[in-house]
Amino acid sequence: MSVDMQHLAINFIALTDSGEHKAHYRDDLIGNGPAVATLVEQLHLAYNGKPAKGYASFNAEKSDRVVNALADWQAEQSNFLGFAKATTDALVVELSQHQLPETGYLLLAHYRYLASEFLLVCLLGSKDHFELSDQLELATSRHLDIGRMQLAARVDLTEYAVNAAKGNYISFIRGRAGRKVADFFLDFLGCDEGTDARVNSQKVLSSVEEYLGAAEFANEEKTAARRQVFDYCEERAKAGQEVVLAELSAVIDPEQENGFLHYCAEQQLEVAEQFPVEVKELKKLVKFNGAGGGLSLSFDEKLLGERVQYDVKTDTLVIKGTPPNLRDQLQRFTQGYSSFDQS
């Protein structure tokens, strides 16, 4: 996998001693080169790897600063550096209005991946690393903290150009800080949230299960189909692409490629032809897990009915064959630790 890097701009947003946000601008773009291409690829992979994303589209009435700057750049009335400065200015205004203490490096990466063109906007923090020279002299270097990317959004510029009316050409990381941060980033970009990937995923789960039952799949066929559905959706999500219903139909039932497609139409299940999904939600297709009351359990779906038996009436699980490390702990506890060699 590789991305075709086009432009990369980096500006820095800091807090002054009086608590006001101030932008520090780089005078030119980051030059193209292998290291820069690797950085953009890491940003792309880190963003795709975030499990919880929302989807949105521009609303010029909400805020036109970024929308207008993007339109000027795409119309070649300004260059990418000018677009980056205008976007940074818009973020400073939004941070001040929301009275948030967020600071960091604002990266705007324009790149191509597969058949699509993307614009990734992210605010990253940094962390200091320590280095030792051959003479054991200590030095520090500052690194971008890509692993903790939380404030980020990506515009599918290709989809925006050819199918803006559909919406959902902007994705963003929901993050762990709750809706307040997500709302602030949407306000900064001038977006309204659209399709909920989690709801789409739940709809896929229920629709697939309905079809497997209606088509009278055998138990082992159901297990194989669920795994194929999950693998396909996970691959699409990691590539930053939406699930295509026609492709999903062929994955579920290769012998009847349009079987699931026709079933959704006949049952009026309202599954879109193309939609984003949330991989975390789809894991329920292939794995059971839960925790509470001091108990934590997780096992593959294919084990239910074989090594794992569930009695609905008594709400009881019977597990045949425990993992070696758990078995060792249980045996030591029940037989007394002193009876084992502790060496």
mmCIF file of C-alpha atoms in Angstrom:
data_model
loop_
_atom_site.group_PDB
_atom_site.id
_atom_site.type_symbol
_atom_site.label_atom_id
_atom_site.label_comp_id
_atom_site.label_asym_id
_atom_site.label_seq_id
_atom_site.Cartn_x
_atom_site.Cartn_y
_atom_site.Cartn_z
ATOM 1 C CA MET A 1 0.000 0.000 0.000
ATOM 2 C CA SER A 2 1.234 3.480 -0.825
ATOM 3 C CA VAL A 3 -0.281 6.916 -1.105
ATOM 4 C CA ASP A 4 0.476 9.464 -3.785
ATOM 5 C CA MET A 5 1.365 12.565 -1.779
ATOM 6 C CA GLN A 6 0.425 15.893 -3.384
ATOM 7 C CA HIS A 7 0.720 18.658 -0.764
ATOM 8 C CA LEU A 8 1.523 18.836 2.928
ATOM 9 C CA ALA A 9 1.224 21.955 5.063
ATOM 10 C CA ILE A 10 2.010 22.228 8.780
ATOM 11 C CA ASN A 11 1.248 25.150 11.088
ATOM 12 C CA PHE A 12 1.464 25.357 14.875
ATOM 13 C CA ILE A 13 -1.219 26.623 17.257
ATOM 14 C CA ALA A 14 -0.121 27.635 20.748
ATOM 15 C CA LEU A 15 -1.517 29.384 23.800
ATOM 16 C CA THR A 16 -0.049 32.730 24.795
ATOM 17 C CA ASP A 17 0.681 33.661 28.389
ATOM 18 C CA SER A 18 -2.686 35.413 28.495
ATOM 19 C CA GLY A 19 -4.477 32.210 27.426
ATOM 20 C CA GLU A 20 -5.227 33.244 23.855
ATOM 21 C CA HIS A 21 -4.675 30.997 20.850
ATOM 22 C CA LYS A 22 -2.029 32.100 18.383
ATOM 23 C CA ALA A 23 -1.020 30.506 15.090
ATOM 24 C CA HIS A 24 2.581 30.167 13.917
ATOM 25 C CA TYR A 25 2.735 29.685 10.155
ATOM 26 C CA ARG A 26 5.300 27.869 8.069
ATOM 27 C CA ASP A 27 6.338 30.035 5.126
ATOM 28 C CA ASP A 28 6.152 27.235 2.572
ATOM 29 C CA LEU A 29 4.835 23.714 2.064
ATOM 30 C CA ILE A 30 6.701 20.622 3.225
ATOM 31 C CA GLY A 31 8.756 19.478 0.233
ATOM 32 C CA ASN A 32 7.974 16.167 -1.428
ATOM 33 C CA GLY A 33 10.311 13.283 -0.685
ATOM 34 C CA PRO A 34 10.409 9.702 0.624
ATOM 35 C CA ALA A 35 10.224 10.766 4.275
ATOM 36 C CA VAL A 36 7.220 13.004 3.644
ATOM 37 C CA ALA A 37 5.463 10.280 1.649
ATOM 38 C CA THR A 38 6.050 7.873 4.547
ATOM 39 C CA LEU A 39 4.641 10.402 7.017
ATOM 40 C CA VAL A 40 1.458 10.904 4.959
ATOM 41 C CA GLU A 41 1.092 7.146 4.609
ATOM 42 C CA GLN A 42 1.373 6.758 8.389
ATOM 43 C CA LEU A 43 -1.252 9.463 8.860
ATOM 44 C CA HIS A 44 -3.522 7.666 6.386
ATOM 45 C CA LEU A 45 -3.112 4.315 8.155
ATOM 46 C CA ALA A 46 -3.512 5.819 11.633
ATOM 47 C CA TYR A 47 -6.703 7.558 10.572
ATOM 48 C CA ASN A 48 -8.145 4.429 8.929
ATOM 49 C CA GLY A 49 -7.309 2.468 12.061
ATOM 50 C CA LYS A 50 -9.510 4.585 14.301
ATOM 51 C CA PRO A 51 -12.598 2.440 15.023
ATOM 52 C CA ALA A 52 -15.257 5.051 15.797
ATOM 53 C CA LYS A 53 -15.942 7.562 13.035
ATOM 54 C CA GLY A 54 -18.793 9.856 12.150
ATOM 55 C CA TYR A 55 -19.743 11.095 8.692
ATOM 56 C CA ALA A 56 -20.718 14.572 7.627
ATOM 57 C CA SER A 57 -21.121 17.040 4.778
ATOM 58 C CA PHE A 58 -20.457 20.752 4.397
ATOM 59 C CA ASN A 59 -23.062 23.288 5.448
ATOM 60 C CA ALA A 60 -22.031 26.758 4.289
ATOM 61 C CA GLU A 61 -24.660 28.360 6.534
ATOM 62 C CA LYS A 62 -22.969 26.871 9.593
ATOM 63 C CA SER A 63 -19.532 28.255 8.733
ATOM 64 C CA ASP A 64 -18.200 29.320 5.360
ATOM 65 C CA ARG A 65 -14.563 29.958 6.254
ATOM 66 C CA VAL A 66 -13.178 26.524 5.382
ATOM 67 C CA VAL A 67 -15.745 25.865 2.643
ATOM 68 C CA ASN A 68 -14.843 29.088 0.824
ATOM 69 C CA ALA A 69 -11.103 28.518 1.269
ATOM 70 C CA LEU A 70 -11.483 25.007 -0.158
ATOM 71 C CA ALA A 71 -13.496 26.316 -3.114
ATOM 72 C CA ASP A 72 -10.872 28.988 -3.865
ATOM 73 C CA TRP A 73 -8.067 26.436 -3.790
ATOM 74 C CA GLN A 74 -9.902 23.962 -6.015
ATOM 75 C CA ALA A 75 -10.765 26.783 -8.438
ATOM 76 C CA GLU A 76 -7.044 27.702 -8.453
ATOM 77 C CA GLN A 77 -7.825 31.164 -7.092
ATOM 78 C CA SER A 78 -5.392 30.412 -4.264
ATOM 79 C CA ASN A 79 -2.659 27.843 -3.702
ATOM 80 C CA PHE A 80 -2.554 25.101 -1.091
ATOM 81 C CA LEU A 81 -0.416 27.210 1.232
ATOM 82 C CA GLY A 82 -3.081 29.929 1.185
ATOM 83 C CA PHE A 83 -5.766 27.342 1.826
ATOM 84 C CA ALA A 84 -3.772 25.985 4.786
ATOM 85 C CA LYS A 85 -3.391 29.475 6.298
ATOM 86 C CA ALA A 86 -7.114 30.221 5.946
ATOM 87 C CA THR A 87 -7.986 26.872 7.506
ATOM 88 C CA THR A 88 -5.586 27.468 10.396
ATOM 89 C CA ASP A 89 -7.136 30.894 10.983
ATOM 90 C CA ALA A 90 -10.590 29.287 11.069
ATOM 91 C CA LEU A 91 -9.427 26.757 13.662
ATOM 92 C CA VAL A 92 -7.958 29.505 15.879
ATOM 93 C CA VAL A 93 -11.292 31.346 15.785
ATOM 94 C CA GLU A 94 -13.222 28.178 16.650
ATOM 95 C CA LEU A 95 -10.894 27.250 19.517
ATOM 96 C CA SER A 96 -11.278 30.711 20.982
ATOM 97 C CA GLN A 97 -15.074 30.650 20.661
ATOM 98 C CA HIS A 98 -15.351 27.238 22.327
ATOM 99 C CA GLN A 99 -12.765 28.221 24.955
ATOM 100 C CA LEU A 100 -10.925 24.927 24.515
ATOM 101 C CA PRO A 101 -7.258 24.598 25.547
ATOM 102 C CA GLU A 102 -6.339 22.478 22.509
ATOM 103 C CA THR A 103 -2.952 23.247 20.935
ATOM 104 C CA GLY A 104 -0.629 21.428 18.583
ATOM 105 C CA TYR A 105 0.478 21.006 14.991
ATOM 106 C CA LEU A 106 -2.220 21.403 12.358
ATOM 107 C CA LEU A 107 -1.419 19.133 9.408
ATOM 108 C CA LEU A 108 -3.235 19.396 6.095
ATOM 109 C CA ALA A 109 -2.356 16.509 3.800
ATOM 110 C CA HIS A 110 -3.575 16.346 0.211
ATOM 111 C CA TYR A 111 -2.984 12.936 -1.344
ATOM 112 C CA ARG A 112 -4.343 10.278 -3.671
ATOM 113 C CA TYR A 113 -5.059 6.702 -2.675
ATOM 114 C CA LEU A 114 -6.400 4.158 -5.152
ATOM 115 C CA ALA A 115 -8.950 6.016 -7.295
ATOM 116 C CA SER A 116 -9.776 8.752 -4.794
ATOM 117 C CA GLU A 117 -8.309 12.088 -3.800
ATOM 118 C CA PHE A 118 -8.318 13.005 -0.105
ATOM 119 C CA LEU A 119 -7.735 15.956 2.179
ATOM 120 C CA LEU A 120 -6.805 14.967 5.734
ATOM 121 C CA VAL A 121 -6.965 17.678 8.411
ATOM 122 C CA CYS A 122 -5.644 16.772 11.861
ATOM 123 C CA LEU A 123 -4.415 18.535 14.991
ATOM 124 C CA LEU A 124 -1.582 16.520 16.514
ATOM 125 C CA GLY A 125 0.286 16.852 19.755
ATOM 126 C CA SER A 126 3.966 16.050 20.183
ATOM 127 C CA LYS A 127 6.179 14.114 22.568
ATOM 128 C CA ASP A 128 9.858 14.375 23.416
ATOM 129 C CA HIS A 129 12.183 11.446 22.792
ATOM 130 C CA PHE A 130 15.605 11.055 24.338
ATOM 131 C CA GLU A 131 18.668 10.094 22.310
ATOM 132 C CA LEU A 132 22.221 9.124 23.214
ATOM 133 C CA SER A 133 25.181 9.842 20.954
ATOM 134 C CA ASP A 134 28.174 7.505 20.537
ATOM 135 C CA GLN A 135 29.870 9.638 23.187
ATOM 136 C CA LEU A 136 26.875 9.078 25.500
ATOM 137 C CA GLU A 137 25.765 12.701 25.224
ATOM 138 C CA LEU A 138 22.068 13.102 25.955
ATOM 139 C CA ALA A 139 19.820 14.970 23.514
ATOM 140 C CA THR A 140 16.091 15.307 22.940
ATOM 141 C CA SER A 141 14.023 15.403 19.790
ATOM 142 C CA ARG A 142 10.369 16.264 19.299
ATOM 143 C CA HIS A 143 8.125 13.783 17.492
ATOM 144 C CA LEU A 144 4.574 14.118 16.191
ATOM 145 C CA ASP A 145 2.268 11.962 18.311
ATOM 146 C CA ILE A 146 0.471 10.228 15.439
ATOM 147 C CA GLY A 147 -0.611 7.322 17.632
ATOM 148 C CA ARG A 148 -2.851 9.624 19.695
ATOM 149 C CA MET A 149 -4.605 11.198 16.750
ATOM 150 C CA GLN A 150 -8.038 12.274 17.975
ATOM 151 C CA LEU A 151 -8.910 15.605 16.357
ATOM 152 C CA ALA A 152 -9.014 14.695 12.688
ATOM 153 C CA ALA A 153 -11.325 14.705 9.690
ATOM 154 C CA ARG A 154 -10.913 13.636 6.081
ATOM 155 C CA VAL A 155 -12.646 14.950 2.985
ATOM 156 C CA ASP A 156 -13.070 12.597 0.037
ATOM 157 C CA LEU A 157 -12.452 15.260 -2.594
ATOM 158 C CA THR A 158 -13.387 12.902 -5.440
ATOM 159 C CA GLU A 159 -16.771 12.083 -3.905
ATOM 160 C CA TYR A 160 -17.303 15.751 -3.052
ATOM 161 C CA ALA A 161 -16.701 16.739 -6.672
ATOM 162 C CA VAL A 162 -18.914 14.127 -8.347
ATOM 163 C CA ASN A 163 -21.575 13.288 -5.777
ATOM 164 C CA ALA A 164 -21.826 16.077 -3.210
ATOM 165 C CA ALA A 165 -25.623 15.728 -2.966
ATOM 166 C CA LYS A 166 -25.240 12.266 -1.429
ATOM 167 C CA GLY A 167 -23.344 13.708 1.535
ATOM 168 C CA ASN A 168 -21.083 11.690 3.842
ATOM 169 C CA TYR A 169 -17.961 12.650 1.894
ATOM 170 C CA ILE A 170 -16.411 13.874 5.167
ATOM 171 C CA SER A 171 -15.459 11.447 7.924
ATOM 172 C CA PHE A 172 -14.210 12.414 11.381
ATOM 173 C CA ILE A 173 -12.931 10.703 14.508
ATOM 174 C CA ARG A 174 -15.459 10.744 17.298
ATOM 175 C CA GLY A 175 -12.723 10.419 19.899
ATOM 176 C CA ARG A 176 -12.912 9.590 23.580
ATOM 177 C CA ALA A 177 -13.585 13.071 24.883
ATOM 178 C CA GLY A 178 -17.274 12.973 24.016
ATOM 179 C CA ARG A 179 -19.475 14.977 21.727
ATOM 180 C CA LYS A 180 -18.146 18.388 22.758
ATOM 181 C CA VAL A 181 -14.823 17.916 20.973
ATOM 182 C CA ALA A 182 -16.459 16.302 17.936
ATOM 183 C CA ASP A 183 -18.946 19.182 17.725
ATOM 184 C CA PHE A 184 -16.158 21.735 17.912
ATOM 185 C CA PHE A 185 -14.262 20.094 15.044
ATOM 186 C CA LEU A 186 -17.423 19.897 12.920
ATOM 187 C CA ASP A 187 -18.112 23.570 13.606
ATOM 188 C CA PHE A 188 -14.557 24.427 12.580
ATOM 189 C CA LEU A 189 -15.005 22.670 9.228
ATOM 190 C CA GLY A 190 -18.571 23.928 8.763
ATOM 191 C CA CYS A 191 -20.155 20.464 8.709
ATOM 192 C CA ASP A 192 -23.377 18.751 9.681
ATOM 193 C CA GLU A 193 -23.211 15.141 10.805
ATOM 194 C CA GLY A 194 -24.918 12.696 8.462
ATOM 195 C CA THR A 195 -24.959 8.911 8.256
ATOM 196 C CA ASP A 196 -24.233 7.038 11.481
ATOM 197 C CA ALA A 197 -21.811 4.188 10.707
ATOM 198 C CA ARG A 198 -22.809 2.419 13.917
ATOM 199 C CA VAL A 199 -26.474 2.366 12.875
ATOM 200 C CA ASN A 200 -25.456 1.097 9.434
ATOM 201 C CA SER A 201 -23.437 -1.684 11.044
ATOM 202 C CA GLN A 202 -26.355 -2.740 13.237
ATOM 203 C CA LYS A 203 -28.567 -2.806 10.158
ATOM 204 C CA VAL A 204 -26.046 -5.018 8.351
ATOM 205 C CA LEU A 205 -25.939 -7.371 11.339
ATOM 206 C CA SER A 206 -29.685 -7.822 11.503
ATOM 207 C CA SER A 207 -30.158 -7.999 7.709
ATOM 208 C CA VAL A 208 -27.438 -10.628 7.243
ATOM 209 C CA GLU A 209 -28.865 -12.768 10.052
ATOM 210 C CA GLU A 210 -32.342 -12.517 8.557
ATOM 211 C CA TYR A 211 -31.066 -13.584 5.152
ATOM 212 C CA LEU A 212 -29.042 -16.521 6.488
ATOM 213 C CA GLY A 213 -32.171 -17.790 8.221
ATOM 214 C CA ALA A 214 -34.479 -17.216 5.249
ATOM 215 C CA ALA A 215 -32.037 -18.892 2.848
ATOM 216 C CA GLU A 216 -31.810 -21.886 5.217
ATOM 217 C CA PHE A 217 -28.028 -21.888 5.553
ATOM 218 C CA ALA A 218 -26.613 -24.766 7.575
ATOM 219 C CA ASN A 219 -24.870 -23.818 10.831
ATOM 220 C CA GLU A 220 -21.367 -24.223 9.395
ATOM 221 C CA GLU A 221 -22.413 -22.207 6.325
ATOM 222 C CA LYS A 222 -23.703 -19.419 8.570
ATOM 223 C CA THR A 223 -20.406 -19.313 10.442
ATOM 224 C CA ALA A 224 -18.414 -19.132 7.194
ATOM 225 C CA ALA A 225 -20.693 -16.414 5.779
ATOM 226 C CA ARG A 226 -20.438 -14.283 8.927
ATOM 227 C CA ARG A 227 -16.647 -14.487 8.820
ATOM 228 C CA GLN A 228 -16.601 -13.529 5.120
ATOM 229 C CA VAL A 229 -18.897 -10.560 5.766
ATOM 230 C CA PHE A 230 -16.717 -9.339 8.631
ATOM 231 C CA ASP A 231 -13.467 -9.768 6.659
ATOM 232 C CA TYR A 232 -14.888 -7.879 3.677
ATOM 233 C CA CYS A 233 -16.242 -4.994 5.780
ATOM 234 C CA GLU A 234 -13.021 -4.768 7.801
ATOM 235 C CA GLU A 235 -10.937 -4.620 4.619
ATOM 236 C CA ARG A 236 -13.118 -1.826 3.194
ATOM 237 C CA ALA A 237 -13.004 0.157 6.440
ATOM 238 C CA LYS A 238 -9.222 -0.134 6.747
ATOM 239 C CA ALA A 239 -8.892 1.176 3.196
ATOM 240 C CA GLY A 240 -11.136 4.136 4.068
ATOM 241 C CA GLN A 241 -13.820 2.912 1.674
ATOM 242 C CA GLU A 242 -17.529 2.317 2.037
ATOM 243 C CA VAL A 243 -19.197 -1.079 1.835
ATOM 244 C CA VAL A 244 -20.862 -1.761 -1.526
ATOM 245 C CA LEU A 245 -24.132 -3.668 -1.140
ATOM 246 C CA ALA A 246 -23.742 -5.601 -4.411
ATOM 247 C CA GLU A 247 -20.242 -6.755 -3.384
ATOM 248 C CA LEU A 248 -21.470 -7.656 0.097
ATOM 249 C CA SER A 249 -24.236 -9.752 -1.459
ATOM 250 C CA ALA A 250 -21.707 -11.747 -3.496
ATOM 251 C CA VAL A 251 -19.555 -12.258 -0.381
ATOM 252 C CA ILE A 252 -22.477 -13.604 1.678
ATOM 253 C CA ASP A 253 -23.694 -16.079 -0.922
ATOM 254 C CA PRO A 254 -21.271 -16.685 -3.822
ATOM 255 C CA GLU A 255 -23.675 -19.189 -5.420
ATOM 256 C CA GLN A 256 -26.486 -16.628 -5.433
ATOM 257 C CA GLU A 257 -24.507 -13.396 -5.855
ATOM 258 C CA ASN A 258 -27.608 -11.192 -5.902
ATOM 259 C CA GLY A 259 -29.502 -13.217 -3.312
ATOM 260 C CA PHE A 260 -28.946 -10.860 -0.405
ATOM 261 C CA LEU A 261 -29.412 -7.848 -2.689
ATOM 262 C CA HIS A 262 -32.838 -9.097 -3.832
ATOM 263 C CA TYR A 263 -33.794 -10.095 -0.297
ATOM 264 C CA CYS A 264 -33.139 -6.569 1.016
ATOM 265 C CA ALA A 265 -35.299 -5.109 -1.758
ATOM 266 C CA GLU A 266 -38.140 -7.611 -1.278
ATOM 267 C CA GLN A 267 -38.205 -7.158 2.491
ATOM 268 C CA GLN A 268 -37.770 -3.373 2.208
ATOM 269 C CA LEU A 269 -34.848 -3.481 4.631
ATOM 270 C CA GLU A 270 -33.686 -0.007 3.500
ATOM 271 C CA VAL A 271 -30.033 -0.926 3.140
ATOM 272 C CA ALA A 272 -28.236 1.698 1.028
ATOM 273 C CA GLU A 273 -26.319 0.737 -2.130
ATOM 274 C CA GLN A 274 -23.118 2.056 -0.530
ATOM 275 C CA PHE A 275 -22.500 2.979 3.105
ATOM 276 C CA PRO A 276 -19.809 3.347 5.808
ATOM 277 C CA VAL A 277 -19.567 0.798 8.623
ATOM 278 C CA GLU A 278 -17.997 0.575 12.066
ATOM 279 C CA VAL A 279 -15.780 -2.501 12.384
ATOM 280 C CA LYS A 280 -16.064 -2.617 16.174
ATOM 281 C CA GLU A 281 -19.820 -3.111 15.890
ATOM 282 C CA LEU A 282 -19.464 -5.783 13.193
ATOM 283 C CA LYS A 283 -17.229 -7.924 15.401
ATOM 284 C CA LYS A 284 -20.472 -9.255 16.861
ATOM 285 C CA LEU A 285 -20.738 -11.341 13.691
ATOM 286 C CA VAL A 286 -17.727 -13.451 14.643
ATOM 287 C CA LYS A 287 -17.213 -13.056 18.391
ATOM 288 C CA PHE A 288 -19.218 -12.965 21.606
ATOM 289 C CA ASN A 289 -17.866 -10.881 24.452
ATOM 290 C CA GLY A 290 -19.102 -9.200 27.566
ATOM 291 C CA ALA A 291 -18.081 -8.136 31.049
ATOM 292 C CA GLY A 292 -19.845 -7.355 34.294
ATOM 293 C CA GLY A 293 -20.153 -8.430 37.903
ATOM 294 C CA GLY A 294 -16.513 -9.433 38.064
ATOM 295 C CA LEU A 295 -16.803 -11.729 35.037
ATOM 296 C CA SER A 296 -15.284 -11.162 31.603
ATOM 297 C CA LEU A 297 -15.880 -13.560 28.697
ATOM 298 C CA SER A 298 -14.952 -13.650 25.031
ATOM 299 C CA PHE A 299 -15.148 -16.490 22.511
ATOM 300 C CA ASP A 300 -15.498 -17.035 18.778
ATOM 301 C CA GLU A 301 -19.009 -17.415 17.402
ATOM 302 C CA LYS A 302 -18.123 -20.764 15.799
ATOM 303 C CA LEU A 303 -17.617 -22.315 19.271
ATOM 304 C CA LEU A 304 -21.237 -21.775 20.317
ATOM 305 C CA GLY A 305 -23.039 -25.096 20.135
ATOM 306 C CA GLU A 306 -19.765 -27.005 20.153
ATOM 307 C CA ARG A 307 -17.295 -26.278 22.959
ATOM 308 C CA VAL A 308 -19.645 -23.662 24.409
ATOM 309 C CA GLN A 309 -23.261 -24.515 25.290
ATOM 310 C CA TYR A 310 -25.804 -21.910 26.394
ATOM 311 C CA ASP A 311 -29.026 -22.684 28.267
ATOM 312 C CA VAL A 312 -31.453 -19.799 27.767
ATOM 313 C CA LYS A 313 -33.808 -20.868 30.570
ATOM 314 C CA THR A 314 -31.148 -20.978 33.267
ATOM 315 C CA ASP A 315 -28.831 -18.373 31.687
ATOM 316 C CA THR A 316 -25.964 -20.828 32.016
ATOM 317 C CA LEU A 317 -22.839 -21.301 29.895
ATOM 318 C CA VAL A 318 -21.040 -24.627 29.834
ATOM 319 C CA ILE A 319 -17.497 -24.451 28.450
ATOM 320 C CA LYS A 320 -15.697 -27.645 27.481
ATOM 321 C CA GLY A 321 -11.945 -27.195 27.401
ATOM 322 C CA THR A 322 -10.382 -24.086 28.903
ATOM 323 C CA PRO A 323 -7.351 -22.146 27.622
ATOM 324 C CA PRO A 324 -4.086 -23.639 28.991
ATOM 325 C CA ASN A 325 -3.118 -20.581 31.039
ATOM 326 C CA LEU A 326 -6.580 -20.385 32.634
ATOM 327 C CA ARG A 327 -6.623 -24.130 33.272
ATOM 328 C CA ASP A 328 -3.249 -23.881 35.008
ATOM 329 C CA GLN A 329 -4.502 -21.095 37.283
ATOM 330 C CA LEU A 330 -7.681 -22.992 38.164
ATOM 331 C CA GLN A 331 -5.824 -26.216 38.919
ATOM 332 C CA ARG A 332 -3.294 -24.419 41.095
ATOM 333 C CA PHE A 333 -6.065 -22.701 43.016
ATOM 334 C CA THR A 334 -8.279 -25.763 43.540
ATOM 335 C CA GLN A 335 -5.458 -28.184 44.367
ATOM 336 C CA GLY A 336 -3.469 -25.743 46.448
ATOM 337 C CA TYR A 337 -0.484 -23.800 45.197
ATOM 338 C CA SER A 338 1.822 -25.649 47.582
ATOM 339 C CA SER A 339 1.283 -28.885 45.655
ATOM 340 C CA PHE A 340 2.948 -27.395 42.563
ATOM 341 C CA ASP A 341 6.591 -26.785 41.894
ATOM 342 C CA GLN A 342 7.003 -23.025 42.252
ATOM 343 C CA SER A 343 10.426 -22.950 40.580
#
